[in-house]
PDB file of C-alpha atoms in Angstrom:
ATOM      1  CA  UNK U   1     -19.624  -4.988  -5.908  1.00 37.00           C
ATOM      2  CA  UNK U   2     -15.772  -2.957  -5.629  1.00 40.00           C
ATOM      3  CA  UNK U   3     -13.507  -3.548  -8.630  1.00 41.00           C
ATOM      4  CA  UNK U   4      -9.429  -3.493  -8.220  1.00 45.00           C
ATOM      5  CA  UNK U   5      -7.967  -1.406 -11.200  1.00 46.00           C
ATOM      6  CA  UNK U   6      -4.887  -1.645 -12.532  1.00 53.00           C
ATOM      7  CA  UNK U   7      -2.532   1.181 -12.290  1.00 61.00           C
ATOM      8  CA  UNK U   8      -2.277   3.361 -15.667  1.00 75.00           C
ATOM      9  CA  UNK U   9       0.681   2.231 -17.838  1.00 84.00           C
ATOM     10  CA  UNK U  10       3.015   5.217 -16.866  1.00 85.00           C
ATOM     11  CA  UNK U  11       2.733   3.964 -13.394  1.00 80.00           C
ATOM     12  CA  UNK U  12       3.247   0.626 -13.821  1.00 82.00           C
ATOM     13  CA  UNK U  13       6.510   2.358 -15.780  1.00 90.00           C
ATOM     14  CA  UNK U  14       7.846   4.340 -12.972  1.00 87.00           C
ATOM     15  CA  UNK U  15       7.626   1.109 -11.113  1.00 83.00           C
ATOM     16  CA  UNK U  16       9.470  -0.916 -12.936  1.00 88.00           C
ATOM     17  CA  UNK U  17      12.585   2.183 -13.160  1.00 91.00           C
ATOM     18  CA  UNK U  18      12.086   2.344  -9.236  1.00 86.00           C
ATOM     19  CA  UNK U  19      12.516  -1.553  -9.202  1.00 84.00           C
ATOM     20  CA  UNK U  20      15.729  -1.379 -11.217  1.00 89.00           C
ATOM     21  CA  UNK U  21      17.224   1.463  -9.190  1.00 88.00           C
ATOM     22  CA  UNK U  22      16.504  -0.311  -6.110  1.00 82.00           C
ATOM     23  CA  UNK U  23      18.282  -3.058  -7.337  1.00 83.00           C
ATOM     24  CA  UNK U  24      21.238  -1.387  -8.438  1.00 87.00           C
ATOM     25  CA  UNK U  25      20.473  -1.682 -11.931  1.00 91.00           C
ATOM     26  CA  UNK U  26      20.739   1.902 -12.061  1.00 91.00           C
ATOM     27  CA  UNK U  27      22.738   2.969  -9.690  1.00 91.00           C
ATOM     28  CA  UNK U  28      22.662   6.205  -7.690  1.00 88.00           C
ATOM     29  CA  UNK U  29      24.813   9.327  -9.680  1.00 89.00           C
ATOM     30  CA  UNK U  30      24.662   7.699 -12.940  1.00 92.00           C
ATOM     31  CA  UNK U  31      22.502   8.699 -15.692  1.00 92.00           C
ATOM     32  CA  UNK U  32      19.387   6.562 -16.473  1.00 92.00           C
ATOM     33  CA  UNK U  33      18.387   6.093 -20.581  1.00 92.00           C
ATOM     34  CA  UNK U  34      17.518   8.642 -22.437  1.00 91.00           C
ATOM     35  CA  UNK U  35      13.612   9.125 -23.525  1.00 92.00           C
ATOM     36  CA  UNK U  36      14.111   6.829 -26.755  1.00 93.00           C
ATOM     37  CA  UNK U  37      15.877   4.193 -25.166  1.00 94.00           C
ATOM     38  CA  UNK U  38      13.398   3.461 -23.076  1.00 94.00           C
ATOM     39  CA  UNK U  39      10.669   3.752 -25.889  1.00 95.00           C
ATOM     40  CA  UNK U  40      12.294   1.111 -27.631  1.00 94.00           C
ATOM     41  CA  UNK U  41      13.002  -0.736 -24.474  1.00 93.00           C
ATOM     42  CA  UNK U  42       9.173  -1.033 -22.981  1.00 93.00           C
ATOM     43  CA  UNK U  43       8.237  -0.236 -26.660  1.00 93.00           C
ATOM     44  CA  UNK U  44       5.857   2.195 -24.867  1.00 92.00           C
ATOM     45  CA  UNK U  45       4.765   5.820 -26.374  1.00 93.00           C
ATOM     46  CA  UNK U  46       6.826   8.844 -25.193  1.00 92.00           C
ATOM     47  CA  UNK U  47       4.350  10.397 -24.044  1.00 92.00           C
ATOM     48  CA  UNK U  48       4.317   7.730 -21.151  1.00 92.00           C
ATOM     49  CA  UNK U  49       8.127   8.118 -20.955  1.00 93.00           C
ATOM     50  CA  UNK U  50       8.275  11.649 -19.987  1.00 92.00           C
ATOM     51  CA  UNK U  51       4.828  10.897 -17.363  1.00 89.00           C
ATOM     52  CA  UNK U  52       6.679   8.140 -15.673  1.00 90.00           C
ATOM     53  CA  UNK U  53      10.219  10.027 -15.401  1.00 92.00           C
ATOM     54  CA  UNK U  54       8.163  13.077 -14.223  1.00 88.00           C
ATOM     55  CA  UNK U  55       6.725  10.872 -11.437  1.00 83.00           C
ATOM     56  CA  UNK U  56      10.600   9.708 -10.266  1.00 88.00           C
ATOM     57  CA  UNK U  57      11.564  12.674 -10.966  1.00 87.00           C
ATOM     58  CA  UNK U  58       9.040  14.185  -8.357  1.00 79.00           C
ATOM     59  CA  UNK U  59       8.977  11.185  -6.100  1.00 76.00           C
ATOM     60  CA  UNK U  60      12.552  11.803  -5.292  1.00 82.00           C
ATOM     61  CA  UNK U  61      14.202   8.891  -7.470  1.00 87.00           C
ATOM     62  CA  UNK U  62      15.419  10.627 -10.181  1.00 91.00           C
ATOM     63  CA  UNK U  63      16.805  14.552 -10.822  1.00 90.00           C
ATOM     64  CA  UNK U  64      17.535  16.342 -13.990  1.00 88.00           C
ATOM     65  CA  UNK U  65      20.425  18.735 -14.489  1.00 82.00           C
ATOM     66  CA  UNK U  66      20.544  21.382 -17.358  1.00 78.00           C
ATOM     67  CA  UNK U  67      23.556  20.317 -19.828  1.00 78.00           C
ATOM     68  CA  UNK U  68      23.777  16.586 -18.500  1.00 79.00           C
ATOM     69  CA  UNK U  69      20.678  14.923 -18.661  1.00 84.00           C
ATOM     70  CA  UNK U  70      18.975  12.450 -15.595  1.00 90.00           C
ATOM     71  CA  UNK U  71      20.310  11.203 -13.499  1.00 91.00           C
ATOM     72  CA  UNK U  72      19.752   9.135 -10.306  1.00 91.00           C
ATOM     73  CA  UNK U  73      19.130  10.411  -6.962  1.00 88.00           C
ATOM     74  CA  UNK U  74      18.553   6.936  -5.542  1.00 80.00           C
ATOM     75  CA  UNK U  75      15.783   5.741  -2.339  1.00 74.00           C
ATOM     76  CA  UNK U  76      14.240   8.970  -0.885  1.00 71.00           C
ATOM     77  CA  UNK U  77      14.070   9.711   2.445  1.00 59.00           C
ATOM     78  CA  UNK U  78      10.839   9.671   2.144  1.00 51.00           C
ATOM     79  CA  UNK U  79      10.716   6.574   1.110  1.00 51.00           C
ATOM     80  CA  UNK U  80      12.366   5.174   4.110  1.00 49.00           C
ATOM     81  CA  UNK U  81      10.245   6.990   6.920  1.00 48.00           C
ATOM     82  CA  UNK U  82       6.985   4.768   5.040  1.00 49.00           C
ATOM     83  CA  UNK U  83       8.885   1.021   5.468  1.00 49.00           C
ATOM     84  CA  UNK U  84       7.103   0.293   8.369  1.00 55.00           C
ATOM     85  CA  UNK U  85       3.197   1.365   7.782  1.00 60.00           C
ATOM     86  CA  UNK U  86       2.033  -1.966   8.653  1.00 63.00           C
ATOM     87  CA  UNK U  87       2.945  -2.302  12.015  1.00 72.00           C
ATOM     88  CA  UNK U  88       0.937   1.433  12.703  1.00 78.00           C
ATOM     89  CA  UNK U  89      -2.458  -0.524  10.854  1.00 79.00           C
ATOM     90  CA  UNK U  90      -1.685  -3.613  13.700  1.00 84.00           C
ATOM     91  CA  UNK U  91      -0.523  -0.590  16.769  1.00 87.00           C
ATOM     92  CA  UNK U  92      -3.136   1.886  16.396  1.00 89.00           C
ATOM     93  CA  UNK U  93      -5.446   2.047  18.878  1.00 91.00           C
ATOM     94  CA  UNK U  94      -8.730   2.870  16.875  1.00 90.00           C
ATOM     95  CA  UNK U  95     -10.671   5.196  20.092  1.00 90.00           C
ATOM     96  CA  UNK U  96      -7.365   7.152  19.759  1.00 89.00           C
ATOM     97  CA  UNK U  97      -6.840   7.411  16.103  1.00 85.00           C
ATOM     98  CA  UNK U  98      -7.770  10.738  14.815  1.00 87.00           C
ATOM     99  CA  UNK U  99     -10.062   9.729  12.122  1.00 87.00           C
ATOM    100  CA  UNK U 100     -13.556   7.588  11.939  1.00 92.00           C
ATOM    101  CA  UNK U 101     -14.553   4.088  11.083  1.00 95.00           C
ATOM    102  CA  UNK U 102     -15.859   3.950   7.829  1.00 96.00           C
ATOM    103  CA  UNK U 103     -17.305   0.590   7.116  1.00 96.00           C
ATOM    104  CA  UNK U 104     -17.498  -2.354   9.525  1.00 97.00           C
ATOM    105  CA  UNK U 105     -19.430  -5.870   7.409  1.00 96.00           C
ATOM    106  CA  UNK U 106     -18.871  -8.917   6.263  1.00 95.00           C
ATOM    107  CA  UNK U 107     -17.683  -8.152   2.733  1.00 94.00           C
ATOM    108  CA  UNK U 108     -16.625 -10.972  -0.748  1.00 93.00           C
ATOM    109  CA  UNK U 109     -13.107 -11.030  -0.189  1.00 91.00           C
ATOM    110  CA  UNK U 110     -10.961  -8.763  -2.967  1.00 89.00           C
ATOM    111  CA  UNK U 111      -8.539 -11.692  -5.019  1.00 88.00           C
ATOM    112  CA  UNK U 112      -5.109 -11.068  -3.446  1.00 85.00           C
ATOM    113  CA  UNK U 113      -6.403 -10.460  -0.306  1.00 90.00           C
ATOM    114  CA  UNK U 114      -7.827 -14.326  -0.668  1.00 91.00           C
ATOM    115  CA  UNK U 115      -4.729 -16.109  -2.408  1.00 88.00           C
ATOM    116  CA  UNK U 116      -3.530 -14.689   0.837  1.00 90.00           C
ATOM    117  CA  UNK U 117      -5.452 -15.482   3.598  1.00 90.00           C
ATOM    118  CA  UNK U 118      -6.448 -18.814   1.473  1.00 87.00           C
ATOM    119  CA  UNK U 119     -10.275 -17.866   1.793  1.00 87.00           C
ATOM    120  CA  UNK U 120     -12.356 -18.841  -1.534  1.00 88.00           C
ATOM    121  CA  UNK U 121     -12.800 -16.223  -4.258  1.00 85.00           C
ATOM    122  CA  UNK U 122     -16.182 -16.735  -3.116  1.00 86.00           C
ATOM    123  CA  UNK U 123     -16.779 -15.915   0.210  1.00 90.00           C
ATOM    124  CA  UNK U 124     -17.014 -13.456   2.523  1.00 93.00           C
ATOM    125  CA  UNK U 125     -14.202 -11.671   5.331  1.00 95.00           C
ATOM    126  CA  UNK U 126     -14.670  -9.305   8.235  1.00 96.00           C
ATOM    127  CA  UNK U 127     -13.407  -5.790   6.918  1.00 96.00           C
ATOM    128  CA  UNK U 128     -12.748  -3.245   9.386  1.00 97.00           C
ATOM    129  CA  UNK U 129     -11.855  -0.334   7.354  1.00 96.00           C
ATOM    130  CA  UNK U 130     -10.619   3.447   9.194  1.00 95.00           C
ATOM    131  CA  UNK U 131     -10.209   6.871   7.494  1.00 95.00           C
ATOM    132  CA  UNK U 132      -7.290   8.530   9.126  1.00 91.00           C
ATOM    133  CA  UNK U 133      -7.497  12.125   9.098  1.00 90.00           C
ATOM    134  CA  UNK U 134      -5.144  15.002  10.111  1.00 86.00           C
ATOM    135  CA  UNK U 135      -6.675  18.704  10.783  1.00 83.00           C
ATOM    136  CA  UNK U 136      -9.547  17.296   8.842  1.00 85.00           C
ATOM    137  CA  UNK U 137      -8.132  15.805   6.202  1.00 90.00           C
ATOM    138  CA  UNK U 138      -8.149  12.127   4.797  1.00 91.00           C
ATOM    139  CA  UNK U 139      -4.399  11.090   4.448  1.00 89.00           C
ATOM    140  CA  UNK U 140      -5.050   7.437   4.978  1.00 92.00           C
ATOM    141  CA  UNK U 141      -7.192   4.663   4.362  1.00 94.00           C
ATOM    142  CA  UNK U 142      -6.928   1.521   6.136  1.00 94.00           C
ATOM    143  CA  UNK U 143      -9.145  -1.691   5.240  1.00 95.00           C
ATOM    144  CA  UNK U 144      -8.480  -4.669   7.781  1.00 96.00           C
ATOM    145  CA  UNK U 145      -9.688  -7.898   6.448  1.00 96.00           C
ATOM    146  CA  UNK U 146     -10.169 -10.848   8.537  1.00 96.00           C
ATOM    147  CA  UNK U 147     -11.457 -14.257   7.584  1.00 93.00           C
ATOM    148  CA  UNK U 148     -14.360 -15.799   9.942  1.00 91.00           C
ATOM    149  CA  UNK U 149     -12.377 -17.936  12.234  1.00 91.00           C
ATOM    150  CA  UNK U 150     -10.418 -15.478  13.416  1.00 93.00           C
ATOM    151  CA  UNK U 151     -13.378 -13.173  13.713  1.00 95.00           C
ATOM    152  CA  UNK U 152     -14.824 -15.906  16.660  1.00 93.00           C
ATOM    153  CA  UNK U 153     -14.493 -15.501  19.903  1.00 93.00           C
ATOM    154  CA  UNK U 154     -13.197 -11.814  19.196  1.00 96.00           C
ATOM    155  CA  UNK U 155     -14.721  -7.777  19.229  1.00 96.00           C
ATOM    156  CA  UNK U 156     -13.463  -7.860  15.470  1.00 96.00           C
ATOM    157  CA  UNK U 157     -17.387  -7.444  14.063  1.00 96.00           C
ATOM    158  CA  UNK U 158     -18.597  -4.583  16.603  1.00 96.00           C
ATOM    159  CA  UNK U 159     -19.036  -1.448  15.137  1.00 94.00           C
ATOM    160  CA  UNK U 160     -17.410   0.376  18.046  1.00 94.00           C
ATOM    161  CA  UNK U 161     -13.610   1.351  17.947  1.00 94.00           C
ATOM    162  CA  UNK U 162     -11.635  -1.326  19.736  1.00 94.00           C
ATOM    163  CA  UNK U 163      -9.687   0.449  22.603  1.00 92.00           C
ATOM    164  CA  UNK U 164      -6.392  -1.235  21.636  1.00 92.00           C
ATOM    165  CA  UNK U 165      -4.785  -2.097  18.475  1.00 92.00           C
ATOM    166  CA  UNK U 166      -5.624  -5.112  16.358  1.00 94.00           C
ATOM    167  CA  UNK U 167      -2.910  -7.041  16.705  1.00 92.00           C
ATOM    168  CA  UNK U 168      -3.516  -7.048  20.954  1.00 93.00           C
ATOM    169  CA  UNK U 169      -7.172  -7.578  20.839  1.00 95.00           C
ATOM    170  CA  UNK U 170      -6.630 -11.133  18.197  1.00 94.00           C
ATOM    171  CA  UNK U 171      -3.715 -11.730  20.012  1.00 93.00           C
ATOM    172  CA  UNK U 172      -5.255 -11.168  23.300  1.00 94.00           C
ATOM    173  CA  UNK U 173      -8.502 -13.202  22.287  1.00 94.00           C
ATOM    174  CA  UNK U 174      -7.942 -16.114  20.558  1.00 92.00           C
ATOM    175  CA  UNK U 175      -4.123 -18.632  20.782  1.00 86.00           C
ATOM    176  CA  UNK U 176      -1.924 -16.492  18.110  1.00 91.00           C
ATOM    177  CA  UNK U 177       0.732 -15.234  18.050  1.00 90.00           C
ATOM    178  CA  UNK U 178       1.768 -12.294  15.218  1.00 89.00           C
ATOM    179  CA  UNK U 179       5.574 -13.044  14.102  1.00 84.00           C
ATOM    180  CA  UNK U 180       6.631 -10.630  11.504  1.00 81.00           C
ATOM    181  CA  UNK U 181       4.188  -8.583   8.999  1.00 81.00           C
ATOM    182  CA  UNK U 182       5.390  -8.232   4.967  1.00 80.00           C
ATOM    183  CA  UNK U 183       4.110  -4.864   2.990  1.00 80.00           C
ATOM    184  CA  UNK U 184       3.730  -4.925  -0.742  1.00 80.00           C
ATOM    185  CA  UNK U 185       3.815  -1.426  -2.084  1.00 76.00           C
ATOM    186  CA  UNK U 186       2.323  -0.230  -5.215  1.00 80.00           C
ATOM    187  CA  UNK U 187       0.542   2.429  -7.227  1.00 80.00           C
ATOM    188  CA  UNK U 188      -3.117   1.661  -7.983  1.00 84.00           C
ATOM    189  CA  UNK U 189      -6.203   3.350  -8.761  1.00 87.00           C
ATOM    190  CA  UNK U 190      -8.509   3.605  -6.310  1.00 90.00           C
ATOM    191  CA  UNK U 191     -12.623   2.445  -6.654  1.00 90.00           C
ATOM    192  CA  UNK U 192     -15.574   5.691  -6.922  1.00 91.00           C
ATOM    193  CA  UNK U 193     -15.762   4.990  -2.913  1.00 93.00           C
ATOM    194  CA  UNK U 194     -12.096   4.914  -1.820  1.00 93.00           C
ATOM    195  CA  UNK U 195     -11.483   8.299  -4.219  1.00 93.00           C
ATOM    196  CA  UNK U 196     -14.728   9.904  -2.970  1.00 94.00           C
ATOM    197  CA  UNK U 197     -13.571   9.162   1.107  1.00 94.00           C
ATOM    198  CA  UNK U 198     -10.101  10.231   0.449  1.00 94.00           C
ATOM    199  CA  UNK U 199     -11.593  13.431  -1.297  1.00 92.00           C
ATOM    200  CA  UNK U 200      -9.230  12.137  -4.676  1.00 91.00           C
ATOM    201  CA  UNK U 201     -10.100  13.839  -8.282  1.00 89.00           C
ATOM    202  CA  UNK U 202     -10.801  11.228 -10.890  1.00 85.00           C
ATOM    203  CA  UNK U 203      -7.839   9.499 -12.154  1.00 83.00           C
ATOM    204  CA  UNK U 204      -5.449  10.063  -9.105  1.00 86.00           C
ATOM    205  CA  UNK U 205      -3.243   6.542  -8.830  1.00 86.00           C
ATOM    206  CA  UNK U 206      -2.960   6.062  -4.359  1.00 87.00           C
ATOM    207  CA  UNK U 207       0.247   4.076  -3.297  1.00 85.00           C
ATOM    208  CA  UNK U 208      -1.221   0.282  -1.686  1.00 86.00           C
ATOM    209  CA  UNK U 209       0.660  -0.797   1.047  1.00 85.00           C
ATOM    210  CA  UNK U 210      -0.807  -4.261   1.311  1.00 88.00           C
ATOM    211  CA  UNK U 211       0.326  -4.981   4.773  1.00 89.00           C
ATOM    212  CA  UNK U 212       0.833  -8.517   5.081  1.00 89.00           C
ATOM    213  CA  UNK U 213       0.763 -10.442   9.182  1.00 89.00           C
ATOM    214  CA  UNK U 214       1.550 -14.061  10.200  1.00 88.00           C
ATOM    215  CA  UNK U 215       2.215 -15.913  12.353  1.00 87.00           C
ATOM    216  CA  UNK U 216       5.976 -17.463  13.338  1.00 80.00           C
ATOM    217  CA  UNK U 217       4.902 -20.370  10.232  1.00 82.00           C
ATOM    218  CA  UNK U 218       4.038 -18.081   7.386  1.00 83.00           C
ATOM    219  CA  UNK U 219       0.236 -18.162   8.102  1.00 87.00           C
ATOM    220  CA  UNK U 220      -1.089 -14.908   6.833  1.00 90.00           C
ATOM    221  CA  UNK U 221      -3.947 -13.611  10.317  1.00 93.00           C
ATOM    222  CA  UNK U 222      -4.223 -10.259   9.130  1.00 94.00           C
ATOM    223  CA  UNK U 223      -4.041  -8.663   5.731  1.00 94.00           C
ATOM    224  CA  UNK U 224      -4.279  -4.615   5.763  1.00 94.00           C
ATOM    225  CA  UNK U 225      -4.383  -2.566   2.991  1.00 93.00           C
ATOM    226  CA  UNK U 226      -3.291   1.022   3.681  1.00 91.00           C
ATOM    227  CA  UNK U 227      -3.986   3.771   0.750  1.00 92.00           C
ATOM    228  CA  UNK U 228      -1.942   6.901   0.804  1.00 88.00           C
ATOM    229  CA  UNK U 229      -3.284   9.616  -1.809  1.00 85.00           C
ATOM    230  CA  UNK U 230      -0.386  11.741  -3.996  1.00 65.00           C
ATOM    231  CA  UNK U 231       2.719   8.808  -3.550  1.00 43.00           C
ATOM    232  CA  UNK U 232       3.731   6.434  -6.009  1.00 35.00           C
ATOM    233  CA  UNK U 233       6.402   4.440  -5.099  1.00 39.00           C
ATOM    234  CA  UNK U 234       7.110  -0.169  -5.044  1.00 40.00           C
ATOM    235  CA  UNK U 235       8.272  -1.420  -1.934  1.00 42.00           C
ATOM    236  CA  UNK U 236       8.985  -4.767  -0.274  1.00 45.00           C
ATOM    237  CA  UNK U 237       9.732  -5.569   3.487  1.00 48.00           C
ATOM    238  CA  UNK U 238       9.950  -7.919   6.229  1.00 49.00           C
ATOM    239  CA  UNK U 239      10.761  -7.963   9.804  1.00 46.00           C
ATOM    240  CA  UNK U 240       9.739  -8.358  12.831  1.00 54.00           C
ATOM    241  CA  UNK U 241       7.075  -7.877  15.551  1.00 60.00           C
ATOM    242  CA  UNK U 242       9.121  -6.994  19.187  1.00 54.00           C
TER     243      UNK U 242
END
């Protein structure tokens, strides 16, 4: 059984600080609160605060300037490039992808996916899990979940790679239309199986892009959890599928 593990305190603090940068609480070019102020404000230890700040510096949100302090740089360009991971997850041709299908089967539905799909927590859903590789190295693990009623009449349960994107396949076989996608991005610890597939060291967090594809009424048709090693941002974006 797979378990969802909460992100460490320093990752959650980094996410909170990043959110304040994005909403303008900490504008670009200004100083962030001192370590002492953050310790007092969040009730966390100094090592936790220091580690959270280091994450944000590493990922380009903050910058240390000698004699001045730690300043806000704003939203890194690398984050802009990740804003539409959902489109890739929906439209990728599995047969042409650089990687391999590592799982196609009925599994117990993860709690957060159950609430999105409106499926009972004890139900099983179909998962298609694709490991994407570049030059033999794993760079992405995409797990797509489908309810039983959406799987009927499709080839989603077949273990062979699809020769078209998941969106095109479902739309061509079911009377549904994908209208928009919401991406919920956070950092978390991977399960043991996910860490092994992504060749991650123990305790290394991953960036989880939870892609929710909906029809025009807002009903979720597909949920895809895209895991990316090494990055720890938290974003949310909604856009229309043309």
